[in-house]
């Protein structure tokens, strides 16, 4: 039963497929500022941003929380296409995951910012929990499928 939990969480977090198909992974990457960083470095930055969000919520510091959430909302694209770390057979599914999780990350980062600005720390915490679950679920689904160094 435990191996199905990540898959079930992923299904709950994915946006409807029809909505994700309106935008391609190439368009998503093209819409971001390209940074001179690898995909691994980008993920490390996202993880540090999540830790900052959590610290901002614990300290009830709206500025820290907003700054960290903005790092997620406005994250750049890595220097290589993210899906190139996967085998050819997995790239289409990974692209779909990128699209789906980008929507979740953006939605929850916005909710965190709004809740923190309103001083609603419980709501900010709930969105941080959803954001954390999205990060962990995606990581669990894909970490063992990486075929090329992400840095």
N, CA, C and O atoms as a GROMACS GRO file, in nm:
protein
  604
    1UNK      N    1   0.081  -0.120   0.000
    1UNK     CA    2   0.000   0.000   0.000
    1UNK      C    3   0.086   0.127   0.000
    1UNK      O    4   0.051   0.225  -0.065
    2UNK      N    5   0.200   0.125   0.072
    2UNK     CA    6   0.285   0.243   0.080
    2UNK      C    7   0.336   0.291  -0.055
    2UNK      O    8   0.342   0.412  -0.077
    3UNK      N    9   0.375   0.200  -0.148
    3UNK     CA   10   0.423   0.249  -0.278
    3UNK      C   11   0.318   0.326  -0.356
    3UNK      O   12   0.353   0.405  -0.444
    4UNK      N   13   0.192   0.306  -0.327
    4UNK     CA   14   0.087   0.378  -0.399
    4UNK      C   15   0.064   0.518  -0.346
    4UNK      O   16   0.004   0.601  -0.414
    5UNK      N   17   0.111   0.546  -0.224
    5UNK     CA   18   0.087   0.677  -0.163
    5UNK      C   19   0.144   0.792  -0.246
    5UNK      O   20   0.072   0.888  -0.271
    6UNK      N   21   0.272   0.785  -0.289
    6UNK     CA   22   0.322   0.897  -0.371
    6UNK      C   23   0.242   0.917  -0.499
    6UNK      O   24   0.217   1.030  -0.540
    7UNK      N   25   0.203   0.807  -0.562
    7UNK     CA   26   0.125   0.817  -0.684
    7UNK      C   27  -0.010   0.880  -0.657
    7UNK      O   28  -0.056   0.964  -0.734
    8UNK      N   29  -0.074   0.840  -0.548
    8UNK     CA   30  -0.204   0.898  -0.512
    8UNK      C   31  -0.191   1.046  -0.483
    8UNK      O   32  -0.274   1.126  -0.526
    9UNK      N   33  -0.085   1.085  -0.411
    9UNK     CA   34  -0.063   1.227  -0.383
    9UNK      C   35  -0.039   1.304  -0.512
    9UNK      O   36  -0.088   1.416  -0.528
   10UNK      N   37   0.036   1.245  -0.602
   10UNK     CA   38   0.063   1.311  -0.730
   10UNK      C   39  -0.066   1.336  -0.807
   10UNK      O   40  -0.084   1.442  -0.866
   11UNK      N   41  -0.153   1.237  -0.807
   11UNK     CA   42  -0.281   1.251  -0.878
   11UNK      C   43  -0.365   1.363  -0.818
   11UNK      O   44  -0.432   1.436  -0.891
   12UNK      N   45  -0.361   1.376  -0.687
   12UNK     CA   46  -0.438   1.481  -0.621
   12UNK      C   47  -0.383   1.619  -0.651
   12UNK      O   48  -0.457   1.717  -0.654
   13UNK      N   49  -0.252   1.628  -0.672
   13UNK     CA   50  -0.188   1.757  -0.692
   13UNK      C   51  -0.190   1.803  -0.838
   13UNK      O   52  -0.182   1.923  -0.864
   14UNK      N   53  -0.201   1.709  -0.932
   14UNK     CA   54  -0.200   1.748  -1.072
   14UNK      C   55  -0.321   1.832  -1.107
   14UNK      O   56  -0.432   1.805  -1.061
   15UNK      N   57  -0.297   1.932  -1.188
   15UNK     CA   58  -0.409   2.010  -1.240
   15UNK      C   59  -0.477   1.925  -1.347
   15UNK      O   60  -0.417   1.829  -1.395
   16UNK      N   61  -0.597   1.958  -1.385
   16UNK     CA   62  -0.662   1.879  -1.490
   16UNK      C   63  -0.575   1.876  -1.616
   16UNK      O   64  -0.517   1.977  -1.655
   17UNK      N   65  -0.568   1.760  -1.677
   17UNK     CA   66  -0.483   1.740  -1.793
   17UNK      C   67  -0.513   1.839  -1.904
   17UNK      O   68  -0.420   1.889  -1.969
   18UNK      N   69  -0.638   1.868  -1.929
   18UNK     CA   70  -0.675   1.961  -2.036
   18UNK      C   71  -0.613   2.098  -2.012
   18UNK      O   72  -0.569   2.164  -2.107
   19UNK      N   73  -0.609   2.143  -1.887
   19UNK     CA   74  -0.552   2.274  -1.857
   19UNK      C   75  -0.401   2.271  -1.880
   19UNK      O   76  -0.345   2.367  -1.933
   20UNK      N   77  -0.335   2.164  -1.841
   20UNK     CA   78  -0.190   2.154  -1.858
   20UNK      C   79  -0.153   2.151  -2.005
   20UNK      O   80  -0.047   2.200  -2.042
   21UNK      N   81  -0.237   2.094  -2.090
   21UNK     CA   82  -0.207   2.082  -2.232
   21UNK      C   83  -0.212   2.216  -2.304
   21UNK      O   84  -0.163   2.228  -2.416
   22UNK      N   85  -0.272   2.316  -2.242
   22UNK     CA   86  -0.277   2.448  -2.304
   22UNK      C   87  -0.138   2.511  -2.316
   22UNK      O   88  -0.117   2.600  -2.398
   23UNK      N   89  -0.047   2.467  -2.235
   23UNK     CA   90   0.088   2.521  -2.233
   23UNK      C   91   0.185   2.404  -2.241
   23UNK      O   92   0.164   2.300  -2.177
   24UNK      N   93   0.290   2.419  -2.320
   24UNK     CA   94   0.388   2.312  -2.329
   24UNK      C   95   0.503   2.337  -2.233
   24UNK      O   96   0.522   2.448  -2.184
   25UNK      N   97   0.578   2.234  -2.206
   25UNK     CA   98   0.695   2.247  -2.120
   25UNK      C   99   0.796   2.343  -2.184
   25UNK      O  100   0.862   2.421  -2.114
   26UNK      N  101   0.809   2.337  -2.316
   26UNK     CA  102   0.899   2.431  -2.384
   26UNK      C  103   0.854   2.575  -2.362
   26UNK      O  104   0.938   2.664  -2.341
   27UNK      N  105   0.725   2.599  -2.368
   27UNK     CA  106   0.672   2.734  -2.344
   27UNK      C  107   0.696   2.777  -2.199
   27UNK      O  108   0.729   2.892  -2.172
   28UNK      N  109   0.678   2.684  -2.107
   28UNK     CA  110   0.703   2.715  -1.966
   28UNK      C  111   0.847   2.758  -1.946
   28UNK      O  112   0.873   2.861  -1.884
   29UNK      N  113   0.941   2.680  -1.997
   29UNK     CA  114   1.082   2.713  -1.981
   29UNK      C  115   1.114   2.845  -2.051
   29UNK      O  116   1.189   2.926  -1.997
   30UNK      N  117   1.058   2.866  -2.170
   30UNK     CA  118   1.084   2.990  -2.244
   30UNK      C  119   1.027   3.113  -2.173
   30UNK      O  120   1.076   3.224  -2.193
   31UNK      N  121   0.925   3.093  -2.090
   31UNK     CA  122   0.864   3.206  -2.020
   31UNK      C  123   0.946   3.253  -1.900
   31UNK      O  124   0.918   3.357  -1.840
   32UNK      N  125   1.048   3.176  -1.866
   32UNK     CA  126   1.132   3.208  -1.750
   32UNK      C  127   1.262   3.272  -1.796
   32UNK      O  128   1.310   3.248  -1.906
   33UNK      N  129   1.318   3.352  -1.709
   33UNK     CA  130   1.452   3.405  -1.732
   33UNK      C  131   1.549   3.288  -1.722
   33UNK      O  132   1.541   3.209  -1.627
   34UNK      N  133   1.640   3.275  -1.818
   34UNK     CA  134   1.736   3.166  -1.812
   34UNK      C  135   1.852   3.205  -1.722
   34UNK      O  136   1.911   3.311  -1.737
   35UNK      N  137   1.882   3.118  -1.627
   35UNK     CA  138   1.990   3.142  -1.533
   35UNK      C  139   2.108   3.051  -1.566
   35UNK      O  140   2.092   2.945  -1.626
   36UNK      N  141   2.224   3.093  -1.525
   36UNK     CA  142   2.344   3.011  -1.543
   36UNK      C  143   2.354   2.916  -1.424
   36UNK      O  144   2.444   2.926  -1.341
   37UNK      N  145   2.258   2.823  -1.418
   37UNK     CA  146   2.257   2.723  -1.312
   37UNK      C  147   2.203   2.593  -1.370
   37UNK      O  148   2.127   2.593  -1.467
   38UNK      N  149   2.242   2.486  -1.308
   38UNK     CA  150   2.194   2.356  -1.351
   38UNK      C  151   2.055   2.332  -1.291
   38UNK      O  152   2.008   2.407  -1.206
   39UNK      N  153   1.992   2.227  -1.338
   39UNK     CA  154   1.861   2.190  -1.282
   39UNK      C  155   1.875   2.153  -1.135
   39UNK      O  156   1.790   2.188  -1.054
   40UNK      N  157   1.982   2.082  -1.100
   40UNK     CA  158   2.007   2.047  -0.960
   40UNK      C  159   2.020   2.174  -0.875
   40UNK      O  160   1.962   2.182  -0.767
   41UNK      N  161   2.095   2.272  -0.924
   41UNK     CA  162   2.111   2.396  -0.849
   41UNK      C  163   1.977   2.469  -0.834
   41UNK      O  164   1.950   2.529  -0.730
   42UNK      N  165   1.896   2.464  -0.938
   42UNK     CA  166   1.763   2.526  -0.929
   42UNK      C  167   1.680   2.458  -0.821
   42UNK      O  168   1.615   2.524  -0.740
   43UNK      N  169   1.683   2.325  -0.819
   43UNK     CA  170   1.606   2.252  -0.718
   43UNK      C  171   1.658   2.279  -0.577
   43UNK      O  172   1.581   2.286  -0.482
   44UNK      N  173   1.789   2.296  -0.564
   44UNK     CA  174   1.847   2.332  -0.434
   44UNK      C  175   1.799   2.470  -0.390
   44UNK      O  176   1.769   2.492  -0.272
   45UNK      N  177   1.791   2.562  -0.484
   45UNK     CA  178   1.741   2.697  -0.455
   45UNK      C  179   1.594   2.692  -0.415
   45UNK      O  180   1.553   2.762  -0.323
   46UNK      N  181   1.517   2.609  -0.483
   46UNK     CA  182   1.375   2.595  -0.448
   46UNK      C  183   1.361   2.536  -0.308
   46UNK      O  184   1.275   2.579  -0.230
   47UNK      N  185   1.445   2.439  -0.274
   47UNK     CA  186   1.441   2.380  -0.141
   47UNK      C  187   1.477   2.483  -0.034
   47UNK      O  188   1.414   2.487   0.072
   48UNK      N  189   1.578   2.565  -0.060
   48UNK     CA  190   1.616   2.670   0.034
   48UNK      C  191   1.502   2.772   0.049
   48UNK      O  192   1.478   2.823   0.158
   49UNK      N  193   1.434   2.801  -0.061
   49UNK     CA  194   1.320   2.894  -0.057
   49UNK      C  195   1.208   2.837   0.029
   49UNK      O  196   1.146   2.909   0.107
   50UNK      N  197   1.183   2.708   0.016
   50UNK     CA  198   1.081   2.644   0.098
   50UNK      C  199   1.117   2.651   0.246
   50UNK      O  200   1.031   2.677   0.330
   51UNK      N  201   1.244   2.629   0.277
   51UNK     CA  202   1.289   2.641   0.417
   51UNK      C  203   1.269   2.783   0.468
   51UNK      O  204   1.230   2.803   0.583
   52UNK      N  205   1.296   2.882   0.383
   52UNK     CA  206   1.275   3.022   0.422
   52UNK      C  207   1.128   3.051   0.446
   52UNK      O  208   1.093   3.125   0.539
   53UNK      N  209   1.041   2.995   0.362
   53UNK     CA  210   0.897   3.013   0.382
   53UNK      C  211   0.858   2.958   0.518
   53UNK      O  212   0.786   3.024   0.594
   54UNK      N  213   0.905   2.839   0.549
   54UNK     CA  214   0.871   2.777   0.677
   54UNK      C  215   0.921   2.860   0.794
   54UNK      O  216   0.851   2.877   0.894
   55UNK      N  217   1.043   2.912   0.782
   55UNK     CA  218   1.097   2.998   0.889
   55UNK      C  219   1.015   3.126   0.901
   55UNK      O  220   0.986   3.171   1.012
   56UNK      N  221   0.978   3.185   0.788
   56UNK     CA  222   0.897   3.306   0.792
   56UNK      C  223   0.763   3.284   0.860
   56UNK      O  224   0.716   3.369   0.934
   57UNK      N  225   0.703   3.169   0.835
   57UNK     CA  226   0.575   3.137   0.897
   57UNK      C  227   0.593   3.116   1.047
   57UNK      O  228   0.516   3.170   1.126
   58UNK      N  229   0.694   3.040   1.087
   58UNK     CA  230   0.719   3.014   1.229
   58UNK      C  231   0.745   3.145   1.304
   58UNK      O  232   0.699   3.163   1.416
   59UNK      N  233   0.819   3.235   1.241
   59UNK     CA  234   0.853   3.363   1.305
   59UNK      C  235   0.745   3.470   1.284
   59UNK      O  236   0.754   3.581   1.336
   60UNK      N  237   0.642   3.433   1.206
   60UNK     CA  238   0.535   3.527   1.170
   60UNK      C  239   0.594   3.654   1.110
   60UNK      O  240   0.560   3.766   1.148
   61UNK      N  241   0.683   3.632   1.015
   61UNK     CA  242   0.754   3.738   0.946
   61UNK      C  243   0.703   3.742   0.802
   61UNK      O  244   0.747   3.664   0.717
   62UNK      N  245   0.610   3.833   0.775
   62UNK     CA  246   0.548   3.840   0.643
   62UNK      C  247   0.648   3.875   0.534
   62UNK      O  248   0.636   3.825   0.422
   63UNK      N  249   0.745   3.959   0.564
   63UNK     CA  250   0.844   3.998   0.463
   63UNK      C  251   0.931   3.880   0.422
   63UNK      O  252   0.953   3.857   0.303
   64UNK      N  253   0.981   3.806   0.519
   64UNK     CA  254   1.062   3.688   0.488
   64UNK      C  255   0.980   3.586   0.411
   64UNK      O  256   1.028   3.527   0.314
   65UNK      N  257   0.857   3.566   0.453
   65UNK     CA  258   0.769   3.470   0.386
   65UNK      C  259   0.744   3.511   0.242
   65UNK      O  260   0.751   3.427   0.152
   66UNK      N  261   0.714   3.636   0.220
   66UNK     CA  262   0.688   3.686   0.083
   66UNK      C  263   0.813   3.677  -0.003
   66UNK      O  264   0.806   3.634  -0.118
   67UNK      N  265   0.926   3.716   0.051
   67UNK     CA  266   1.052   3.710  -0.025
   67UNK      C  267   1.080   3.568  -0.070
   67UNK      O  268   1.117   3.545  -0.186
   68UNK      N  269   1.063   3.473   0.019
   68UNK     CA  270   1.089   3.332  -0.014
   68UNK      C  271   0.987   3.280  -0.115
   68UNK      O  272   1.023   3.209  -0.209
   69UNK      N  273   0.860   3.315  -0.096
   69UNK     CA  274   0.757   3.271  -0.190
   69UNK      C  275   0.781   3.332  -0.329
   69UNK      O  276   0.757   3.266  -0.430
   70UNK      N  277   0.828   3.456  -0.333
   70UNK     CA  278   0.860   3.519  -0.462
   70UNK      C  279   0.973   3.447  -0.534
   70UNK      O  280   0.975   3.442  -0.657
   71UNK      N  281   1.068   3.392  -0.458
   71UNK     CA  282   1.176   3.316  -0.521
   71UNK      C  283   1.120   3.194  -0.594
   71UNK      O  284   1.172   3.154  -0.698
   72UNK      N  285   1.014   3.136  -0.540
   72UNK     CA  286   0.950   3.022  -0.607
   72UNK      C  287   0.866   3.070  -0.724
   72UNK      O  288   0.872   3.014  -0.833
   73UNK      N  289   0.788   3.174  -0.701
   73UNK     CA  290   0.703   3.226  -0.809
   73UNK      C  291   0.782   3.274  -0.930
   73UNK      O  292   0.740   3.254  -1.044
   74UNK      N  293   0.896   3.336  -0.905
   74UNK     CA  294   0.973   3.398  -1.012
   74UNK      C  295   1.100   3.321  -1.045
   74UNK      O  296   1.196   3.377  -1.098
   75UNK      N  297   1.101   3.191  -1.012
   75UNK     CA  298   1.223   3.114  -1.034
   75UNK      C  299   1.262   3.114  -1.181
   75UNK      O  300   1.176   3.115  -1.269
   76UNK      N  301   1.393   3.112  -1.206
   76UNK     CA  302   1.440   3.110  -1.344
   76UNK      C  303   1.438   2.968  -1.400
   76UNK      O  304   1.407   2.872  -1.331
   77UNK      N  305   1.472   2.959  -1.527
   77UNK     CA  306   1.491   2.828  -1.592
   77UNK      C  307   1.639   2.793  -1.581
   77UNK      O  308   1.725   2.882  -1.582
   78UNK      N  309   1.670   2.665  -1.571
   78UNK     CA  310   1.811   2.626  -1.569
   78UNK      C  311   1.872   2.640  -1.708
   78UNK      O  312   1.800   2.662  -1.806
   79UNK      N  313   2.003   2.628  -1.715
   79UNK     CA  314   2.070   2.648  -1.844
   79UNK      C  315   2.041   2.537  -1.945
   79UNK      O  316   2.053   2.560  -2.065
   80UNK      N  317   2.004   2.418  -1.898
   80UNK     CA  318   1.966   2.312  -1.992
   80UNK      C  319   1.816   2.283  -1.974
   80UNK      O  320   1.758   2.317  -1.871
   81UNK      N  321   1.756   2.222  -2.071
   81UNK     CA  322   1.615   2.185  -2.059
   81UNK      C  323   1.603   2.082  -1.946
   81UNK      O  324   1.677   1.984  -1.945
   82UNK      N  325   1.512   2.104  -1.852
   82UNK     CA  326   1.503   2.016  -1.735
   82UNK      C  327   1.483   1.869  -1.769
   82UNK      O  328   1.535   1.782  -1.700
   83UNK      N  329   1.410   1.841  -1.874
   83UNK     CA  330   1.377   1.702  -1.906
   83UNK      C  331   1.493   1.624  -1.964
   83UNK      O  332   1.484   1.502  -1.979
   84UNK      N  333   1.603   1.690  -1.996
   84UNK     CA  334   1.717   1.618  -2.053
   84UNK      C  335   1.787   1.530  -1.950
   84UNK      O  336   1.874   1.451  -1.987
   85UNK      N  337   1.752   1.542  -1.824
   85UNK     CA  338   1.810   1.454  -1.722
   85UNK      C  339   1.742   1.318  -1.720
   85UNK      O  340   1.786   1.227  -1.649
   86UNK      N  341   1.635   1.303  -1.797
   86UNK     CA  342   1.559   1.178  -1.802
   86UNK      C  343   1.589   1.103  -1.931
   86UNK      O  344   1.631   1.161  -2.031
   87UNK      N  345   1.565   0.972  -1.927
   87UNK     CA  346   1.575   0.891  -2.049
   87UNK      C  347   1.471   0.940  -2.148
   87UNK      O  348   1.368   0.995  -2.109
   88UNK      N  349   1.498   0.921  -2.274
   88UNK     CA  350   1.405   0.965  -2.380
   88UNK      C  351   1.263   0.915  -2.353
   88UNK      O  352   1.166   0.988  -2.374
   89UNK      N  353   1.251   0.792  -2.309
   89UNK     CA  354   1.119   0.732  -2.286
   89UNK      C  355   1.042   0.800  -2.173
   89UNK      O  356   0.919   0.792  -2.168
   90UNK      N  357   1.112   0.867  -2.081
   90UNK     CA  358   1.047   0.932  -1.967
   90UNK      C  359   1.027   1.082  -1.986
   90UNK      O  360   0.961   1.146  -1.904
   91UNK      N  361   1.083   1.138  -2.090
   91UNK     CA  362   1.081   1.284  -2.104
   91UNK      C  363   0.942   1.342  -2.119
   91UNK      O  364   0.914   1.448  -2.062
   92UNK      N  365   0.854   1.280  -2.194
   92UNK     CA  366   0.719   1.335  -2.212
   92UNK      C  367   0.644   1.338  -2.080
   92UNK      O  368   0.576   1.436  -2.049
   93UNK      N  369   0.655   1.233  -2.003
   93UNK     CA  370   0.586   1.229  -1.872
   93UNK      C  371   0.649   1.330  -1.776
   93UNK      O  372   0.578   1.393  -1.697
   94UNK      N  373   0.780   1.345  -1.782
   94UNK     CA  374   0.846   1.443  -1.696
   94UNK      C  375   0.805   1.586  -1.733
   94UNK      O  376   0.785   1.670  -1.645
   95UNK      N  377   0.793   1.611  -1.861
   95UNK     CA  378   0.745   1.742  -1.906
   95UNK      C  379   0.606   1.770  -1.848
   95UNK      O  380   0.578   1.880  -1.802
   96UNK      N  381   0.518   1.670  -1.853
   96UNK     CA  382   0.383   1.686  -1.798
   96UNK      C  383   0.389   1.714  -1.648
   96UNK      O  384   0.313   1.796  -1.597
   97UNK      N  385   0.479   1.647  -1.579
   97UNK     CA  386   0.496   1.672  -1.435
   97UNK      C  387   0.542   1.816  -1.411
   97UNK      O  388   0.492   1.883  -1.321
   98UNK      N  389   0.637   1.861  -1.491
   98UNK     CA  390   0.684   1.998  -1.476
   98UNK      C  391   0.569   2.098  -1.489
   98UNK      O  392   0.557   2.192  -1.410
   99UNK      N  393   0.486   2.077  -1.590
   99UNK     CA  394   0.372   2.166  -1.610
   99UNK      C  395   0.276   2.161  -1.492
   99UNK      O  396   0.232   2.265  -1.442
  100UNK      N  397   0.244   2.042  -1.449
  100UNK     CA  398   0.149   2.025  -1.339
  100UNK      C  399   0.201   2.083  -1.209
  100UNK      O  400   0.131   2.156  -1.140
  101UNK      N  401   0.324   2.049  -1.176
  101UNK     CA  402   0.379   2.096  -1.049
  101UNK      C  403   0.407   2.246  -1.052
  101UNK      O  404   0.398   2.311  -0.948
  102UNK      N  405   0.440   2.302  -1.167
  102UNK     CA  406   0.458   2.447  -1.175
  102UNK      C  407   0.330   2.519  -1.135
  102UNK      O  408   0.335   2.620  -1.064
  103UNK      N  409   0.216   2.468  -1.179
  103UNK     CA  410   0.087   2.527  -1.141
  103UNK      C  411   0.065   2.519  -0.991
  103UNK      O  412   0.019   2.615  -0.929
  104UNK      N  413   0.097   2.404  -0.931
  104UNK     CA  414   0.080   2.386  -0.787
  104UNK      C  415   0.173   2.480  -0.711
  104UNK      O  416   0.132   2.546  -0.616
  105UNK      N  417   0.299   2.486  -0.753
  105UNK     CA  418   0.395   2.573  -0.685
  105UNK      C  419   0.351   2.718  -0.691
  105UNK      O  420   0.354   2.789  -0.590
  106UNK      N  421   0.310   2.763  -0.809
  106UNK     CA  422   0.265   2.902  -0.823
  106UNK      C  423   0.142   2.930  -0.737
  106UNK      O  424   0.136   3.031  -0.667
  107UNK      N  425   0.046   2.841  -0.742
  107UNK     CA  426  -0.079   2.861  -0.666
  107UNK      C  427  -0.051   2.868  -0.516
  107UNK      O  428  -0.100   2.957  -0.448
  108UNK      N  429   0.027   2.774  -0.466
  108UNK     CA  430   0.053   2.771  -0.322
  108UNK      C  431   0.144   2.885  -0.278
  108UNK      O  432   0.126   2.939  -0.169
  109UNK      N  433   0.241   2.923  -0.361
  109UNK     CA  434   0.327   3.037  -0.326
  109UNK      C  435   0.244   3.166  -0.319
  109UNK      O  436   0.267   3.249  -0.231
  110UNK      N  437   0.149   3.182  -0.410
  110UNK     CA  438   0.060   3.300  -0.405
  110UNK      C  439  -0.025   3.296  -0.278
  110UNK      O  440  -0.041   3.398  -0.211
  111UNK      N  441  -0.080   3.181  -0.247
  111UNK     CA  442  -0.163   3.168  -0.127
  111UNK      C  443  -0.082   3.196   0.000
  111UNK      O  444  -0.133   3.259   0.093
  112UNK      N  445   0.040   3.151   0.002
  112UNK     CA  446   0.128   3.177   0.118
  112UNK      C  447   0.149   3.327   0.134
  112UNK      O  448   0.136   3.380   0.244
  113UNK      N  449   0.180   3.394   0.024
  113UNK     CA  450   0.204   3.538   0.027
  113UNK      C  451   0.080   3.613   0.075
  113UNK      O  452   0.089   3.701   0.160
  114UNK      N  453  -0.036   3.577   0.021
  114UNK     CA  454  -0.161   3.643   0.059
  114UNK      C  455  -0.194   3.619   0.206
  114UNK      O  456  -0.234   3.712   0.277
  115UNK      N  457  -0.179   3.498   0.251
  115UNK     CA  458  -0.210   3.466   0.391
  115UNK      C  459  -0.114   3.536   0.487
  115UNK      O  460  -0.156   3.588   0.590
  116UNK      N  461   0.014   3.539   0.451
  116UNK     CA  462   0.112   3.606   0.536
  116UNK      C  463   0.083   3.756   0.544
  116UNK      O  464   0.091   3.816   0.651
  117UNK      N  465   0.049   3.816   0.431
  117UNK     CA  466   0.017   3.959   0.430
  117UNK      C  467  -0.104   3.989   0.519
  117UNK      O  468  -0.112   4.096   0.579
  118UNK      N  469  -0.196   3.895   0.526
  118UNK     CA  470  -0.316   3.912   0.609
  118UNK      C  471  -0.292   3.869   0.753
  118UNK      O  472  -0.381   3.882   0.838
  119UNK      N  473  -0.173   3.817   0.782
  119UNK     CA  474  -0.145   3.769   0.916
  119UNK      C  475  -0.216   3.640   0.951
  119UNK      O  476  -0.231   3.605   1.068
  120UNK      N  477  -0.261   3.568   0.850
  120UNK     CA  478  -0.330   3.440   0.871
  120UNK      C  479  -0.225   3.328   0.861
  120UNK      O  480  -0.211   3.264   0.758
  121UNK      N  481  -0.155   3.307   0.970
  121UNK     CA  482  -0.042   3.215   0.970
  121UNK      C  483  -0.085   3.069   0.959
  121UNK      O  484  -0.010   2.986   0.908
  122UNK      N  485  -0.203   3.037   1.006
  122UNK     CA  486  -0.252   2.901   0.989
  122UNK      C  487  -0.276   2.871   0.841
  122UNK      O  488  -0.237   2.765   0.792
  123UNK      N  489  -0.338   2.964   0.770
  123UNK     CA  490  -0.362   2.945   0.626
  123UNK      C  491  -0.228   2.942   0.550
  123UNK      O  492  -0.212   2.862   0.458
  124UNK      N  493  -0.135   3.026   0.589
  124UNK     CA  494  -0.002   3.025   0.526
  124UNK      C  495   0.064   2.890   0.549
  124UNK      O  496   0.127   2.834   0.458
  125UNK      N  497   0.051   2.838   0.668
  125UNK     CA  498   0.109   2.708   0.701
  125UNK      C  499   0.044   2.596   0.621
  125UNK      O  500   0.113   2.504   0.576
  126UNK      N  501  -0.085   2.602   0.603
  126UNK     CA  502  -0.155   2.500   0.524
  126UNK      C  503  -0.107   2.500   0.379
  126UNK      O  504  -0.089   2.395   0.318
  127UNK      N  505  -0.086   2.619   0.324
  127UNK     CA  506  -0.035   2.627   0.187
  127UNK      C  507   0.110   2.583   0.180
  127UNK      O  508   0.152   2.522   0.081
  128UNK      N  509   0.188   2.613   0.283
  128UNK     CA  510   0.327   2.567   0.286
  128UNK      C  511   0.332   2.414   0.292
  128UNK      O  512   0.419   2.351   0.233
  129UNK      N  513   0.237   2.356   0.364
  129UNK     CA  514   0.227   2.210   0.371
  129UNK      C  515   0.197   2.153   0.232
  129UNK      O  516   0.259   2.055   0.190
  130UNK      N  517   0.102   2.214   0.161
  130UNK     CA  518   0.069   2.168   0.025
  130UNK      C  519   0.189   2.184  -0.068
  130UNK      O  520   0.215   2.098  -0.152
  131UNK      N  521   0.261   2.294  -0.054
  131UNK     CA  522   0.380   2.318  -0.136
  131UNK      C  523   0.487   2.213  -0.106
  131UNK      O  524   0.547   2.158  -0.197
  132UNK      N  525   0.508   2.187   0.021
  132UNK     CA  526   0.606   2.085   0.062
  132UNK      C  527   0.569   1.949   0.006
  132UNK      O  528   0.655   1.878  -0.046
  133UNK      N  529   0.442   1.912   0.015
  133UNK     CA  530   0.397   1.784  -0.038
  133UNK      C  531   0.420   1.775  -0.188
  133UNK      O  532   0.458   1.669  -0.238
  134UNK      N  533   0.397   1.883  -0.260
  134UNK     CA  534   0.420   1.883  -0.405
  134UNK      C  535   0.567   1.859  -0.434
  134UNK      O  536   0.601   1.780  -0.522
  135UNK      N  537   0.653   1.927  -0.363
  135UNK     CA  538   0.798   1.911  -0.384
  135UNK      C  539   0.841   1.767  -0.357
  135UNK      O  540   0.911   1.706  -0.438
  136UNK      N  541   0.799   1.715  -0.243
  136UNK     CA  542   0.839   1.580  -0.205
  136UNK      C  543   0.782   1.476  -0.300
  136UNK      O  544   0.851   1.382  -0.339
  137UNK      N  545   0.657   1.492  -0.338
  137UNK     CA  546   0.594   1.394  -0.427
  137UNK      C  547   0.664   1.390  -0.562
  137UNK      O  548   0.691   1.281  -0.614
  138UNK      N  549   0.692   1.504  -0.618
  138UNK     CA  550   0.762   1.508  -0.747
  138UNK      C  551   0.899   1.443  -0.733
  138UNK      O  552   0.941   1.364  -0.818
  139UNK      N  553   0.969   1.476  -0.626
  139UNK     CA  554   1.102   1.419  -0.603
  139UNK      C  555   1.096   1.267  -0.594
  139UNK      O  556   1.177   1.197  -0.654
  140UNK      N  557   0.999   1.217  -0.518
  140UNK     CA  558   0.984   1.072  -0.502
  140UNK      C  559   0.953   1.005  -0.637
  140UNK      O  560   1.005   0.897  -0.666
  141UNK      N  561   0.870   1.070  -0.716
  141UNK     CA  562   0.832   1.011  -0.845
  141UNK      C  563   0.948   1.004  -0.944
  141UNK      O  564   0.954   0.911  -1.025
  142UNK      N  565   1.039   1.101  -0.939
  142UNK     CA  566   1.137   1.114  -1.046
  142UNK      C  567   1.282   1.090  -1.006
  142UNK      O  568   1.365   1.066  -1.094
  143UNK      N  569   1.317   1.094  -0.880
  143UNK     CA  570   1.459   1.091  -0.839
  143UNK      C  571   1.533   0.967  -0.889
  143UNK      O  572   1.651   0.976  -0.922
  144UNK      N  573   1.467   0.853  -0.896
  144UNK     CA  574   1.533   0.730  -0.938
  144UNK      C  575   1.531   0.710  -1.088
  144UNK      O  576   1.579   0.608  -1.138
  145UNK      N  577   1.476   0.806  -1.161
  145UNK     CA  578   1.470   0.794  -1.308
  145UNK      C  579   1.573   0.885  -1.377
  145UNK      O  580   1.585   0.883  -1.499
  146UNK      N  581   1.644   0.963  -1.300
  146UNK     CA  582   1.745   1.052  -1.358
  146UNK      C  583   1.856   0.967  -1.420
  146UNK      O  584   1.909   0.876  -1.356
  147UNK      N  585   1.889   0.997  -1.544
  147UNK     CA  586   1.993   0.920  -1.614
  147UNK      C  587   2.118   1.000  -1.644
  147UNK      O  588   2.223   0.942  -1.671
  148UNK      N  589   2.108   1.132  -1.638
  148UNK     CA  590   2.227   1.214  -1.660
  148UNK      C  591   2.243   1.304  -1.540
  148UNK      O  592   2.146   1.338  -1.473
  149UNK      N  593   2.365   1.342  -1.514
  149UNK     CA  594   2.391   1.430  -1.401
  149UNK      C  595   2.311   1.558  -1.416
  149UNK      O  596   2.305   1.618  -1.524
  150UNK      N  597   2.249   1.599  -1.307
  150UNK     CA  598   2.168   1.720  -1.311
  150UNK      C  599   2.252   1.844  -1.290
  150UNK      O  600   2.199   1.955  -1.279
  151UNK      N  601   2.382   1.827  -1.283
  151UNK     CA  602   2.467   1.946  -1.268
  151UNK      C  603   2.588   1.939  -1.357
  151UNK      O  604   2.670   2.031  -1.357
   0.00000   0.00000   0.00000
